[in-house]
Structure formats: structure tokens, C-alpha cells
Short mmCIF file of C-alpha atoms in Angstrom, two decimals:
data_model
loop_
_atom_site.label_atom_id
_atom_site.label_comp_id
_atom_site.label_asym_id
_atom_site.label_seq_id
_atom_site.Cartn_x
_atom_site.Cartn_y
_atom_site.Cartn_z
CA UNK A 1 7.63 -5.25 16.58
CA UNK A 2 8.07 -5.12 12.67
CA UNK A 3 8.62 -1.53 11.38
CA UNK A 4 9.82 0.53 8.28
CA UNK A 5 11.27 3.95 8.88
CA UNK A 6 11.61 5.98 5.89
CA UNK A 7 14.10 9.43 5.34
CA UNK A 8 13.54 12.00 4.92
CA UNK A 9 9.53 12.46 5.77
CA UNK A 10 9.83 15.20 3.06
CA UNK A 11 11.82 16.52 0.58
CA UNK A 12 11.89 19.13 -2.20
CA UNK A 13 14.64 19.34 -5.25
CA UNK A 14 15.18 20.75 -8.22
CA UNK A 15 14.00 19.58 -11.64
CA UNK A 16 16.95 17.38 -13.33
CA UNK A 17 18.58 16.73 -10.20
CA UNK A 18 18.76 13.28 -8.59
CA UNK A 19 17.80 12.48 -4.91
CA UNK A 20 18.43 9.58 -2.61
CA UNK A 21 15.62 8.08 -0.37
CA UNK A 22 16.12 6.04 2.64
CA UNK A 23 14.25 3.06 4.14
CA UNK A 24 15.83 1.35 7.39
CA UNK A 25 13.66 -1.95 8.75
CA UNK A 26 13.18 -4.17 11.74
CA UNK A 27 11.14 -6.79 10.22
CA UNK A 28 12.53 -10.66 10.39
CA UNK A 29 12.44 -13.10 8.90
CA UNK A 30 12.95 -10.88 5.97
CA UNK A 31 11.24 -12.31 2.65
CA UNK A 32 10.85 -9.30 0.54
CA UNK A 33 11.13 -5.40 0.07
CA UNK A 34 9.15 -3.20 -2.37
CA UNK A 35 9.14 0.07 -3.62
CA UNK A 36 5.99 2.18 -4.08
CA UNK A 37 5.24 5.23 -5.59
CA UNK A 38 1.63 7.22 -4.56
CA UNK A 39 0.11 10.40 -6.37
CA UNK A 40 -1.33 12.28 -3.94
CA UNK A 41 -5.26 10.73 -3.73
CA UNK A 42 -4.57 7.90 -5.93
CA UNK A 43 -3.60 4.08 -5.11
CA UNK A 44 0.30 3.18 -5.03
CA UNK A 45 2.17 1.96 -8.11
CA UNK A 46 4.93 -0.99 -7.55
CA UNK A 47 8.17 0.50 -8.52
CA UNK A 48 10.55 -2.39 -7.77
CA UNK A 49 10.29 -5.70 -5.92
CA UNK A 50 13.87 -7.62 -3.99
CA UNK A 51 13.81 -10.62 -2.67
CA UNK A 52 16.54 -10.66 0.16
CA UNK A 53 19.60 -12.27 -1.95
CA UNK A 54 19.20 -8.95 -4.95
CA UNK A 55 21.40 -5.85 -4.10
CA UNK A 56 19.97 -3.68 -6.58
CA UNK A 57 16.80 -3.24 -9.06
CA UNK A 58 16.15 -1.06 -11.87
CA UNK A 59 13.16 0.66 -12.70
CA UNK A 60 14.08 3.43 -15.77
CA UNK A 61 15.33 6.12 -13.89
CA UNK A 62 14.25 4.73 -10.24
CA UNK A 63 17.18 2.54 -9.18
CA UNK A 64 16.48 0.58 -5.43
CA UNK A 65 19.37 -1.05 -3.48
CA UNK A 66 19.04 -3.71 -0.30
CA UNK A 67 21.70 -4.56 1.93
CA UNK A 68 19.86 -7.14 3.85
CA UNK A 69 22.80 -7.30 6.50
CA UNK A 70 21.94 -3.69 7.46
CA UNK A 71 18.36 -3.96 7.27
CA UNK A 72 19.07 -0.78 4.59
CA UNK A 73 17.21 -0.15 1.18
CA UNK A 74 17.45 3.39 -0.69
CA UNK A 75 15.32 4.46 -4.08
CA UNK A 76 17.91 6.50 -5.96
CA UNK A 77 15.89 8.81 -8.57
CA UNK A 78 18.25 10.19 -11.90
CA UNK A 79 17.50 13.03 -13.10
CA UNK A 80 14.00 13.71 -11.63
CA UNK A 81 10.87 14.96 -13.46
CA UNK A 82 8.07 17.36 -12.16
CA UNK A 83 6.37 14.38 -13.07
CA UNK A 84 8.36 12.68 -9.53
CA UNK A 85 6.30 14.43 -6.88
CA UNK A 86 4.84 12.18 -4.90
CA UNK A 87 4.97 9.91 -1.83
CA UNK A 88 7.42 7.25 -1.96
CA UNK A 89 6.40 4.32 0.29
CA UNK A 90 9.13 1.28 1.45
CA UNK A 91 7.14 -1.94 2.40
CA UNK A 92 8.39 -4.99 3.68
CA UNK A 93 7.12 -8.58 3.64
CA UNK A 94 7.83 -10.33 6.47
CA UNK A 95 6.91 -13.99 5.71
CA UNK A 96 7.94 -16.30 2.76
CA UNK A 97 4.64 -18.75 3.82
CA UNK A 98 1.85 -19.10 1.05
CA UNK A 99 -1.68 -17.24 1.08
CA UNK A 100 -1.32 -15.58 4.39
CA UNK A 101 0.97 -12.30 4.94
CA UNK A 102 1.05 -9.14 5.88
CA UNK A 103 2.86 -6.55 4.28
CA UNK A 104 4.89 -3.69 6.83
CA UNK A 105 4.39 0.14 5.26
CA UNK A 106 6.78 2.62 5.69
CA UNK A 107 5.09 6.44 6.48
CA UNK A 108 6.43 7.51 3.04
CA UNK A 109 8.81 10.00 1.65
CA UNK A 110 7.03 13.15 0.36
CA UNK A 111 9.29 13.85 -3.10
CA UNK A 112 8.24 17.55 -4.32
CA UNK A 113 9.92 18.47 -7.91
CA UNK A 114 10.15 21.93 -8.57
CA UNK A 115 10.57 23.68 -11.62
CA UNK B 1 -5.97 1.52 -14.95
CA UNK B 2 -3.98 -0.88 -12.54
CA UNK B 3 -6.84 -3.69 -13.37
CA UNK B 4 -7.89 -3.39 -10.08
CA UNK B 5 -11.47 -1.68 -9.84
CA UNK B 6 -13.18 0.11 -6.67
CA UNK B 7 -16.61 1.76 -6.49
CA UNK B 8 -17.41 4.35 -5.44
CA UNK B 9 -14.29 6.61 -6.10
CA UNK B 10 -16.39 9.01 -3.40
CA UNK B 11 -18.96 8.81 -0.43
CA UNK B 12 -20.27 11.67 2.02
CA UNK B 13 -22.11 10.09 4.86
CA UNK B 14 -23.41 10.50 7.93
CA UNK B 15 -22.27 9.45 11.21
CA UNK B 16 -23.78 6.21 12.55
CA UNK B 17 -24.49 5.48 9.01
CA UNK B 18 -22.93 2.24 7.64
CA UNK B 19 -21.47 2.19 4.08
CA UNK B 20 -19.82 -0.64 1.77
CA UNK B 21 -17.16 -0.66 -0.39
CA UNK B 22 -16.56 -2.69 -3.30
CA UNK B 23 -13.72 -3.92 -5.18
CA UNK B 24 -13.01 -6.25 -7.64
CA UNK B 25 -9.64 -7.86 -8.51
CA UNK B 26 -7.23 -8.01 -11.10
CA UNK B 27 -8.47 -10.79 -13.59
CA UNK B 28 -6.64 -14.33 -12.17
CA UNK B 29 -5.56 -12.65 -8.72
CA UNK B 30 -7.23 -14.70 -5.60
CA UNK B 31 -6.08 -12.50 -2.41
CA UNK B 32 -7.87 -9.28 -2.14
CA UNK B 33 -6.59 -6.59 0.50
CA UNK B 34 -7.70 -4.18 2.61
CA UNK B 35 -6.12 -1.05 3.81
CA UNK B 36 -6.85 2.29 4.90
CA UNK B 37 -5.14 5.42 4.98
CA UNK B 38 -5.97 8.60 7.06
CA UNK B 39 -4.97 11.62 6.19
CA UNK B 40 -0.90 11.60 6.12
CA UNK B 41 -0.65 8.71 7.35
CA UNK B 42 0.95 5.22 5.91
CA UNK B 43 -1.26 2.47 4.88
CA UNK B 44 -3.13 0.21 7.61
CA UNK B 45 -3.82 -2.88 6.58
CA UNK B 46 -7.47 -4.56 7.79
CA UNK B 47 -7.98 -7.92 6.41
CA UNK B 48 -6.99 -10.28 3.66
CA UNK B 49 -9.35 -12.45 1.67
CA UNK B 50 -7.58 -15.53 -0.44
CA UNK B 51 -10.07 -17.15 -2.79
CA UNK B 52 -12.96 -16.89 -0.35
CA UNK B 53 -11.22 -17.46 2.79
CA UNK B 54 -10.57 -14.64 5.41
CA UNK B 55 -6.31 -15.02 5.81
CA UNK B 56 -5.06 -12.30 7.85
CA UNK B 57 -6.55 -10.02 9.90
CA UNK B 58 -4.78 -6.51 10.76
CA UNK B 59 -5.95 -3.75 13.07
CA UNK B 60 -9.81 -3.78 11.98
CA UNK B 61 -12.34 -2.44 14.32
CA UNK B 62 -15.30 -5.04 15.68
CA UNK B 63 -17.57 -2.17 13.26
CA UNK B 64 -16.10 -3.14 10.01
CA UNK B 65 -16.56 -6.89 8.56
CA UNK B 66 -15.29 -7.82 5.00
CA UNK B 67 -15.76 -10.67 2.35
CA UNK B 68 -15.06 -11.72 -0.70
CA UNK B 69 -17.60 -13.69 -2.90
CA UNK B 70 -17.14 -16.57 -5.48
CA UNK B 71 -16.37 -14.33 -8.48
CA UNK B 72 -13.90 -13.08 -5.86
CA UNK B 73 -15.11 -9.25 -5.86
CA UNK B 74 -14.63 -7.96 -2.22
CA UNK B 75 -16.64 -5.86 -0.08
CA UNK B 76 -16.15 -3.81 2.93
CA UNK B 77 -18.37 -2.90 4.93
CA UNK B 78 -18.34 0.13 7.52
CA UNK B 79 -20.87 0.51 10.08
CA UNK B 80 -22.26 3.21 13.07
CA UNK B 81 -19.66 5.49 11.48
CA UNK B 82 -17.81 7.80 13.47
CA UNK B 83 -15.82 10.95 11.83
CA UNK B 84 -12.47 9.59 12.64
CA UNK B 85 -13.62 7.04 9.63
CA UNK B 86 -12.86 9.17 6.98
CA UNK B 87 -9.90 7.90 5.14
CA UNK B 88 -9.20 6.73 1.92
CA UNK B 89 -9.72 2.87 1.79
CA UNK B 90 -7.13 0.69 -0.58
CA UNK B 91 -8.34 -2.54 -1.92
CA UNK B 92 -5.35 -4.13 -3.99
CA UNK B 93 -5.00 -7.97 -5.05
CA UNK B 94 -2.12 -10.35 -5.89
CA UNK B 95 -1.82 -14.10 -7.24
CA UNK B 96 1.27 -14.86 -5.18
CA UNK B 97 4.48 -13.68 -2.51
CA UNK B 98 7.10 -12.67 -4.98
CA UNK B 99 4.60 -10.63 -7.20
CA UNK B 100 4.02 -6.68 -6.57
CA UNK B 101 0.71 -6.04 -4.74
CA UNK B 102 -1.59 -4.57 -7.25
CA UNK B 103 -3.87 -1.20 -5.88
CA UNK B 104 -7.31 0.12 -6.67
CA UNK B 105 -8.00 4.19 -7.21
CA UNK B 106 -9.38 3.83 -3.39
CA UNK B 107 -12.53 5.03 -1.78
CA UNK B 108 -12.67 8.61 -0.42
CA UNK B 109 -14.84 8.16 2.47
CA UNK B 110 -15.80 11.48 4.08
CA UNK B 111 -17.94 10.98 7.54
CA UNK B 112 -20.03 14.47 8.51
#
């Protein structure tokens, strides 16, 4: 059975600091991974897109990494803003076929920034 | 404003009621998605529409049916509701694979 687990389910930190999120998958074939970031009640925003040959995308401060061997990908946040809290969601795409696919959703990392 | 519109933002309704949802997609996107999300939970999907045609079907009960018309606005619709109903539902849209899904504000659904 496809599945994303995400770590840690929460997590709380310190205006300015950086954090490190963690996403761990089962799905295969493997076509694509995606960061997504969710204020609370409101739809998610795409943060970063890899296909399964890119180690690393930027996003400003929101840097993801893959290691498809490993089935790993971590969001790595610099120097977070208040501006931060929110869910952070790992999804995975298991297909590469046209039209018809469904996308794998983590549970989400709950990121609360605290003055 | 992600281009991606859904209406209402809110509903309040009864039990054994039946609802729909609306959404319309990002200008030049053909695949329209469903998902909903209970409270603290991750995203379920429910069904994908590409340019008219149902493509994928996820865990959707027998009492919800969805479709998307030939401007290629989508509707859900939600029927003999029950209160474990009330979620948030996601429309979002995409042209292709490699391109980020697109989301909608969502639909607070709240069954009494």
C-alpha cells in the first residue's frame, strides 16, 4: 500500500531559527514528490515540486531534498518567520501515465513559530 | 487568489439534507480534483474529472457523485448527510503531471 509518513506530527521553534521536516515514503513507481504548505482553514500552497532524478529544490527560504534511493525527502526552513506556522504536507505521485493519477498525502507537519 | 474558485466558502446543514459544491478551475487547467479533509486529518482524495471525463476514483461514498461540465466548472454533490460529513472539501485543478496541483479556499461543510 502507497503511504507518506511525515516527522514530526508537530513542532514548535523559535522565531529566526531554522527547523528540519521529515517525509519517508512507500509509494513505487515513484514519479514525483511535492511540498505543500496549509494555513490552518485555507487550501494548500505548492512549495516545491522533484521529479525523482533532482536532489534538492529551492523555494526562498524553504529548501526540499529527495534521496529517491531511501525513499527520504526533508523541507529545511532558514530562518523561520511567525509568518511559518502552519501544516506542512509531503505528497507523492505515484504514476508518470497521462490524465489519470492519484496523488499520496502525507498527515502533515504542524510548524508553530513563536515569538 | 490561487485562480482556483469554490462557492460557498461555508454551509450549515442538516442531516439527510444533500448539498453541492462548486468549483471552477484555474483558466486552461482540464483535471479538476476532489478531496476532503476532516478535522486533523490529511487530505482524502474522491474523484478526478479530466476535461469532462471521470479519471480516478478514490475512497468516495455511493452518497456523493461529482461532474464536471463543458466550461469545465465542477460540482460535488453530497447527499442524506450524516454528521461525520463535515469536513472541509478541496477542489484543486492542474493542466499536466509535472505541474504543482493548484487548490481552492475549500468548502467548510458543517452537518447539525
Amino acid at each position: 500500500k502507497n503511504q507518506v509518513e511525515q516527522s514530526p506530527q508537530s513542532l514548535i521553534i523559535l522565531e529566526g531559527k531554522n527547523c528540519t521536516l521529515q517525509c519517508n515514503y512507500t509509494v513505487s513507481p515513484f514519479s514525483n514528490l511535492r511540498w505543500y504548505k496549509q494555513d490552518t482553514g485555507r487550501g494548500p500552497v505548492s512549495l516545491t515540486i522533484m521529479t525523482f532524478s533532482e536532489n534538492t529544490k529551492s523555494n526562498g527560504r524553504y529548501t526540499a531534498t529527495l534521496d529517491a534511493d531511501t525513499k527520504q525527502s526533508s523541507l529545511h526552513i532558514t530562518a523561520s518567520q511567525l509568518s511559518d506556522s502552519a501544516s506542512y504536507i509531503c505528497v507523492v505521485s505515484p504514476t508518470s501515465g497521462a490524465g489519470s493519477y492519484q496523488l499520496t498525502f502525507g498527515k502533515g507537519t504542524k510548524l508553530s513559530v513563536i515569538p | 487568489d490561487s485562480g482556483v474558485t469554490q462557492t460557498p466558502k461555508h454551509l450549515i446543514t442538516a442531516t439527510g439534507q444533500r448539498v453541492t459544491l462548486r468549483c471552477s478551475p484555474r483558466s486552461g487547467d482540464l483535471s479538476v480534483y476532489w478531496y476532503q479533509q476532516s478535522l486533523d486529518q490529511g487530505l482524502q482524495f474522491l474523484i478526478q474529472y479530466y476535461n469532462g471525463e471521470e479519471r480516478a476514483k478514490g475512497n468516495i461514498l455511493e452518497r456523493f457523485s461529482a461532474q464536471q461540465f463543458p466550461d469545465l466548472h465542477s460540482e460535488l454533490n453530497l447527499s442524506s448527510l450524516e454528521l461525520g460529513d463535515s469536513a472541509l472539501y478541496f477542489c484543486a485543478s492542474s493542466v499536466g503531471i509535472t505541474q504543482g496541483y493548484t487548490f481552492g479556499s475549500g468548502t467548510r461543510l458543517t452537518v447539525v
